[in-house]
């Protein structure tokens, strides 16, 4: 079980909004360390979607947004598209464990 | 633009040392950023291995720290991973990556990954 907890799966219909949660603790997210989010399509390297809690790299659509509060963070995807079907991972730093990834969430577009 | 390419043996015997190199093009490692390694066992999630700054400053995953060494060669513009005493549990796709500005753990630019199998 990962120190950063994500739901194993989420789903939504095209056009809908979905959120993926990432729950940590006082030694990582709650300590103020940044949260980053990645999208991994099957058979490909992960892609950075959100860095520093809420910043989008160049080229990432504004349909993707990130937020952080307390010991948790969330990734929101609006206007869901078939191409968004992928695995999503959160990541942070932990004062005891150094770099951490969440266990990953599989997004299914219905 | 920045590109990263992993290289190294695809098959390593148990108890031996896994050695991978990440060649960086389009950017000088000496300029900035942390440069890291991440792995993904078959069918499983991502695991952060560690990262290095051009000065040689390193951060490692505590669960791997006793077996991992990450080094940088600025003259060749590449950085390397060594993982000793490997077992089947170290079988994974290994990715090298460049972090975002100021972050030890994030990964903005990724290599395509290289599959390493530990087997006799």
Short mmCIF file of C-alpha atoms in Angstrom, two decimals:
data_model
loop_
_atom_site.label_atom_id
_atom_site.label_comp_id
_atom_site.label_asym_id
_atom_site.label_seq_id
_atom_site.Cartn_x
_atom_site.Cartn_y
_atom_site.Cartn_z
CA UNK A 1 0.00 0.00 0.00
CA UNK A 2 1.40 3.36 -1.07
CA UNK A 3 2.04 6.18 1.40
CA UNK A 4 0.19 8.43 -1.08
CA UNK A 5 -3.25 6.91 -1.49
CA UNK A 6 -5.17 7.15 -4.75
CA UNK A 7 -8.41 5.43 -5.75
CA UNK A 8 -7.62 2.43 -7.96
CA UNK A 9 -10.10 3.52 -10.58
CA UNK A 10 -12.43 6.32 -11.61
CA UNK A 11 -14.72 6.67 -14.60
CA UNK A 12 -16.78 9.26 -16.40
CA UNK A 13 -18.68 9.87 -19.60
CA UNK A 14 -17.33 12.09 -22.36
CA UNK A 15 -17.79 15.75 -21.50
CA UNK A 16 -18.07 15.13 -17.77
CA UNK A 17 -15.77 16.24 -14.97
CA UNK A 18 -13.81 13.75 -12.90
CA UNK A 19 -11.48 14.19 -9.96
CA UNK A 20 -8.69 11.96 -8.68
CA UNK A 21 -7.65 12.30 -5.07
CA UNK A 22 -4.22 11.80 -3.53
CA UNK A 23 -4.18 11.47 0.25
CA UNK A 24 -0.91 11.78 2.13
CA UNK A 25 0.18 12.69 5.63
CA UNK A 26 1.97 15.25 7.74
CA UNK A 27 5.37 14.05 6.51
CA UNK A 28 4.66 14.69 2.85
CA UNK A 29 1.74 16.70 1.41
CA UNK A 30 0.78 18.03 4.83
CA UNK A 31 4.35 19.23 5.41
CA UNK A 32 3.97 21.60 2.49
CA UNK A 33 5.84 19.62 -0.14
CA UNK A 34 4.68 20.08 -3.71
CA UNK A 35 2.45 17.57 -5.48
CA UNK A 36 2.97 16.62 -9.11
CA UNK A 37 0.64 14.67 -11.40
CA UNK A 38 1.44 12.39 -14.33
CA UNK A 39 -0.57 10.74 -17.09
CA UNK A 40 0.59 7.41 -18.51
CA UNK A 41 -0.94 6.05 -21.68
CA UNK A 42 -0.53 2.31 -22.27
CA UNK A 43 2.98 1.34 -23.32
CA UNK A 44 4.39 4.85 -23.06
CA UNK A 45 6.46 6.88 -20.64
CA UNK A 46 4.54 9.00 -18.15
CA UNK A 47 3.84 12.63 -19.02
CA UNK A 48 3.92 15.48 -16.52
CA UNK A 49 0.46 17.05 -16.28
CA UNK A 50 0.71 19.26 -13.19
CA UNK A 51 3.75 20.39 -11.21
CA UNK A 52 4.02 22.40 -8.03
CA UNK A 53 0.43 21.54 -7.02
CA UNK A 54 -1.36 23.55 -9.70
CA UNK A 55 0.98 24.52 -12.54
CA UNK A 56 0.58 23.16 -16.05
CA UNK A 57 3.61 22.60 -18.28
CA UNK A 58 3.45 24.14 -21.71
CA UNK A 59 1.17 22.16 -23.99
CA UNK A 60 -1.04 20.62 -21.31
CA UNK A 61 -4.69 21.60 -21.92
CA UNK A 62 -6.41 23.74 -19.31
CA UNK A 63 -8.96 20.94 -18.91
CA UNK A 64 -6.45 19.56 -16.41
CA UNK A 65 -6.08 21.32 -13.07
CA UNK A 66 -4.54 20.53 -9.71
CA UNK A 67 -5.18 21.64 -6.17
CA UNK A 68 -3.88 20.91 -2.70
CA UNK A 69 -5.37 21.27 0.76
CA UNK A 70 -4.02 19.98 4.05
CA UNK A 71 -2.73 16.45 3.60
CA UNK A 72 -4.48 15.85 0.27
CA UNK A 73 -4.33 16.90 -3.35
CA UNK A 74 -6.65 16.49 -6.31
CA UNK A 75 -6.45 16.35 -10.06
CA UNK A 76 -9.53 17.51 -11.93
CA UNK A 77 -10.26 16.78 -15.57
CA UNK A 78 -13.11 18.66 -17.22
CA UNK A 79 -14.66 18.03 -20.61
CA UNK A 80 -13.57 14.39 -20.47
CA UNK A 81 -12.36 12.96 -23.78
CA UNK A 82 -11.73 9.40 -24.93
CA UNK A 83 -8.02 10.19 -25.22
CA UNK A 84 -7.89 10.91 -21.48
CA UNK A 85 -8.26 7.20 -20.72
CA UNK A 86 -4.99 6.40 -18.98
CA UNK A 87 -3.31 5.79 -15.65
CA UNK A 88 -2.72 8.83 -13.44
CA UNK A 89 -0.13 9.13 -10.67
CA UNK A 90 0.44 11.73 -8.00
CA UNK A 91 3.90 12.35 -6.57
CA UNK A 92 5.38 14.24 -3.67
CA UNK A 93 8.40 14.39 -1.38
CA UNK A 94 8.37 12.82 2.05
CA UNK A 95 10.66 13.91 4.87
CA UNK A 96 11.27 10.26 5.79
CA UNK A 97 10.90 8.44 2.51
CA UNK A 98 12.20 11.00 -0.02
CA UNK A 99 10.43 10.71 -3.41
CA UNK A 100 7.00 9.07 -3.45
CA UNK A 101 4.43 8.10 -6.06
CA UNK A 102 0.84 7.25 -5.37
CA UNK A 103 -0.34 3.82 -6.38
CA UNK A 104 -1.97 5.13 -9.53
CA UNK A 105 -5.56 5.56 -10.72
CA UNK A 106 -6.97 4.06 -13.88
CA UNK A 107 -9.35 6.44 -15.62
CA UNK A 108 -11.98 4.85 -17.83
CA UNK A 109 -13.96 6.98 -20.25
CA UNK A 110 -17.36 5.34 -20.60
CA UNK B 1 14.47 20.47 -27.34
CA UNK B 2 15.72 18.37 -24.45
CA UNK B 3 15.87 14.64 -25.11
CA UNK B 4 16.91 11.79 -22.85
CA UNK B 5 17.91 8.29 -23.91
CA UNK B 6 18.52 5.34 -21.62
CA UNK B 7 21.01 2.64 -22.51
CA UNK B 8 22.38 -0.48 -20.89
CA UNK B 9 22.02 -4.27 -20.74
CA UNK B 10 18.50 -5.61 -21.02
CA UNK B 11 19.35 -8.74 -19.04
CA UNK B 12 21.18 -8.89 -15.73
CA UNK B 13 21.91 -11.96 -13.63
CA UNK B 14 20.74 -12.19 -10.02
CA UNK B 15 23.24 -10.80 -7.48
CA UNK B 16 25.00 -8.76 -10.17
CA UNK B 17 24.97 -5.00 -10.67
CA UNK B 18 22.55 -3.27 -13.02
CA UNK B 19 24.18 -0.34 -14.84
CA UNK B 20 22.30 2.17 -16.98
CA UNK B 21 23.26 5.45 -18.59
CA UNK B 22 21.05 8.35 -19.61
CA UNK B 23 22.39 10.48 -22.46
CA UNK B 24 21.07 14.03 -22.52
CA UNK B 25 20.85 16.11 -25.69
CA UNK B 26 19.60 19.63 -26.25
CA UNK B 27 20.53 20.84 -22.77
CA UNK B 28 23.66 20.93 -20.64
CA UNK B 29 23.39 18.93 -17.42
CA UNK B 30 25.78 21.46 -15.86
CA UNK B 31 23.24 24.27 -16.25
CA UNK B 32 20.50 23.34 -13.79
CA UNK B 33 17.84 20.84 -12.68
CA UNK B 34 17.85 17.56 -10.87
CA UNK B 35 18.25 14.47 -13.07
CA UNK B 36 16.58 11.29 -11.87
CA UNK B 37 15.73 7.65 -12.30
CA UNK B 38 12.28 6.09 -11.96
CA UNK B 39 11.25 2.47 -12.53
CA UNK B 40 8.07 0.55 -13.18
CA UNK B 41 7.82 -3.21 -12.62
CA UNK B 42 5.62 -5.09 -15.10
CA UNK B 43 1.97 -4.30 -14.49
CA UNK B 44 2.72 -2.14 -11.46
CA UNK B 45 3.06 1.51 -10.53
CA UNK B 46 5.93 3.95 -10.60
CA UNK B 47 8.78 3.91 -8.10
CA UNK B 48 11.16 6.84 -7.62
CA UNK B 49 14.76 5.63 -7.37
CA UNK B 50 16.70 8.84 -6.87
CA UNK B 51 18.10 11.99 -8.41
CA UNK B 52 21.31 13.98 -8.79
CA UNK B 53 22.30 17.61 -9.34
CA UNK B 54 25.23 18.53 -11.56
CA UNK B 55 27.25 19.35 -8.45
CA UNK B 56 26.96 15.70 -7.45
CA UNK B 57 24.39 16.19 -4.72
CA UNK B 58 22.15 13.11 -4.57
CA UNK B 59 18.83 12.01 -3.11
CA UNK B 60 17.89 8.33 -2.92
CA UNK B 61 14.81 6.27 -2.13
CA UNK B 62 15.55 4.94 1.38
CA UNK B 63 14.30 1.49 0.41
CA UNK B 64 16.99 1.25 -2.28
CA UNK B 65 19.68 3.49 -0.83
CA UNK B 66 22.01 0.72 0.29
CA UNK B 67 22.18 -0.63 -3.28
CA UNK B 68 21.91 2.50 -5.46
CA UNK B 69 24.50 4.89 -6.82
CA UNK B 70 23.63 7.73 -9.19
CA UNK B 71 26.48 9.65 -10.76
CA UNK B 72 26.87 12.40 -13.33
CA UNK B 73 29.48 12.99 -16.03
CA UNK B 74 29.15 16.57 -17.17
CA UNK B 75 31.89 16.17 -19.80
CA UNK B 76 29.78 13.53 -21.56
CA UNK B 77 26.49 15.19 -20.63
CA UNK B 78 25.09 12.02 -19.18
CA UNK B 79 24.20 10.53 -15.83
CA UNK B 80 24.18 6.94 -14.66
CA UNK B 81 22.46 4.47 -12.37
CA UNK B 82 24.05 1.50 -10.65
CA UNK B 83 21.90 -0.93 -8.65
CA UNK B 84 23.80 -3.72 -6.92
CA UNK B 85 22.79 -7.18 -5.75
CA UNK B 86 19.77 -7.32 -8.03
CA UNK B 87 16.97 -9.84 -7.71
CA UNK B 88 13.93 -10.65 -9.81
CA UNK B 89 12.09 -7.87 -7.95
CA UNK B 90 14.32 -5.36 -9.75
CA UNK B 91 12.90 -6.39 -13.13
CA UNK B 92 11.27 -3.24 -14.50
CA UNK B 93 11.19 -0.55 -17.13
CA UNK B 94 13.75 2.03 -16.04
CA UNK B 95 13.20 5.67 -16.99
CA UNK B 96 15.56 8.60 -16.71
CA UNK B 97 14.11 12.08 -16.40
CA UNK B 98 14.81 15.76 -15.88
CA UNK B 99 12.99 17.48 -13.06
CA UNK B 100 11.13 20.75 -12.97
CA UNK B 101 13.01 23.81 -11.77
CA UNK B 102 13.95 23.49 -8.12
CA UNK B 103 12.40 20.05 -7.56
CA UNK B 104 14.35 17.03 -6.41
CA UNK B 105 11.67 14.49 -7.30
CA UNK B 106 9.54 15.75 -10.19
CA UNK B 107 10.05 14.57 -13.78
CA UNK B 108 9.21 16.91 -16.63
CA UNK B 109 11.20 15.42 -19.49
CA UNK B 110 11.34 11.63 -19.75
CA UNK B 111 13.34 9.11 -21.69
CA UNK B 112 11.40 6.39 -23.47
CA UNK B 113 12.48 3.83 -20.91
CA UNK B 114 14.52 0.67 -21.10
CA UNK B 115 13.40 -2.77 -19.97
CA UNK B 116 15.73 -4.60 -17.62
CA UNK B 117 15.08 -8.24 -16.77
CA UNK B 118 16.86 -9.94 -13.89
CA UNK B 119 17.20 -13.61 -14.65
CA UNK B 120 19.84 -16.31 -14.77
#
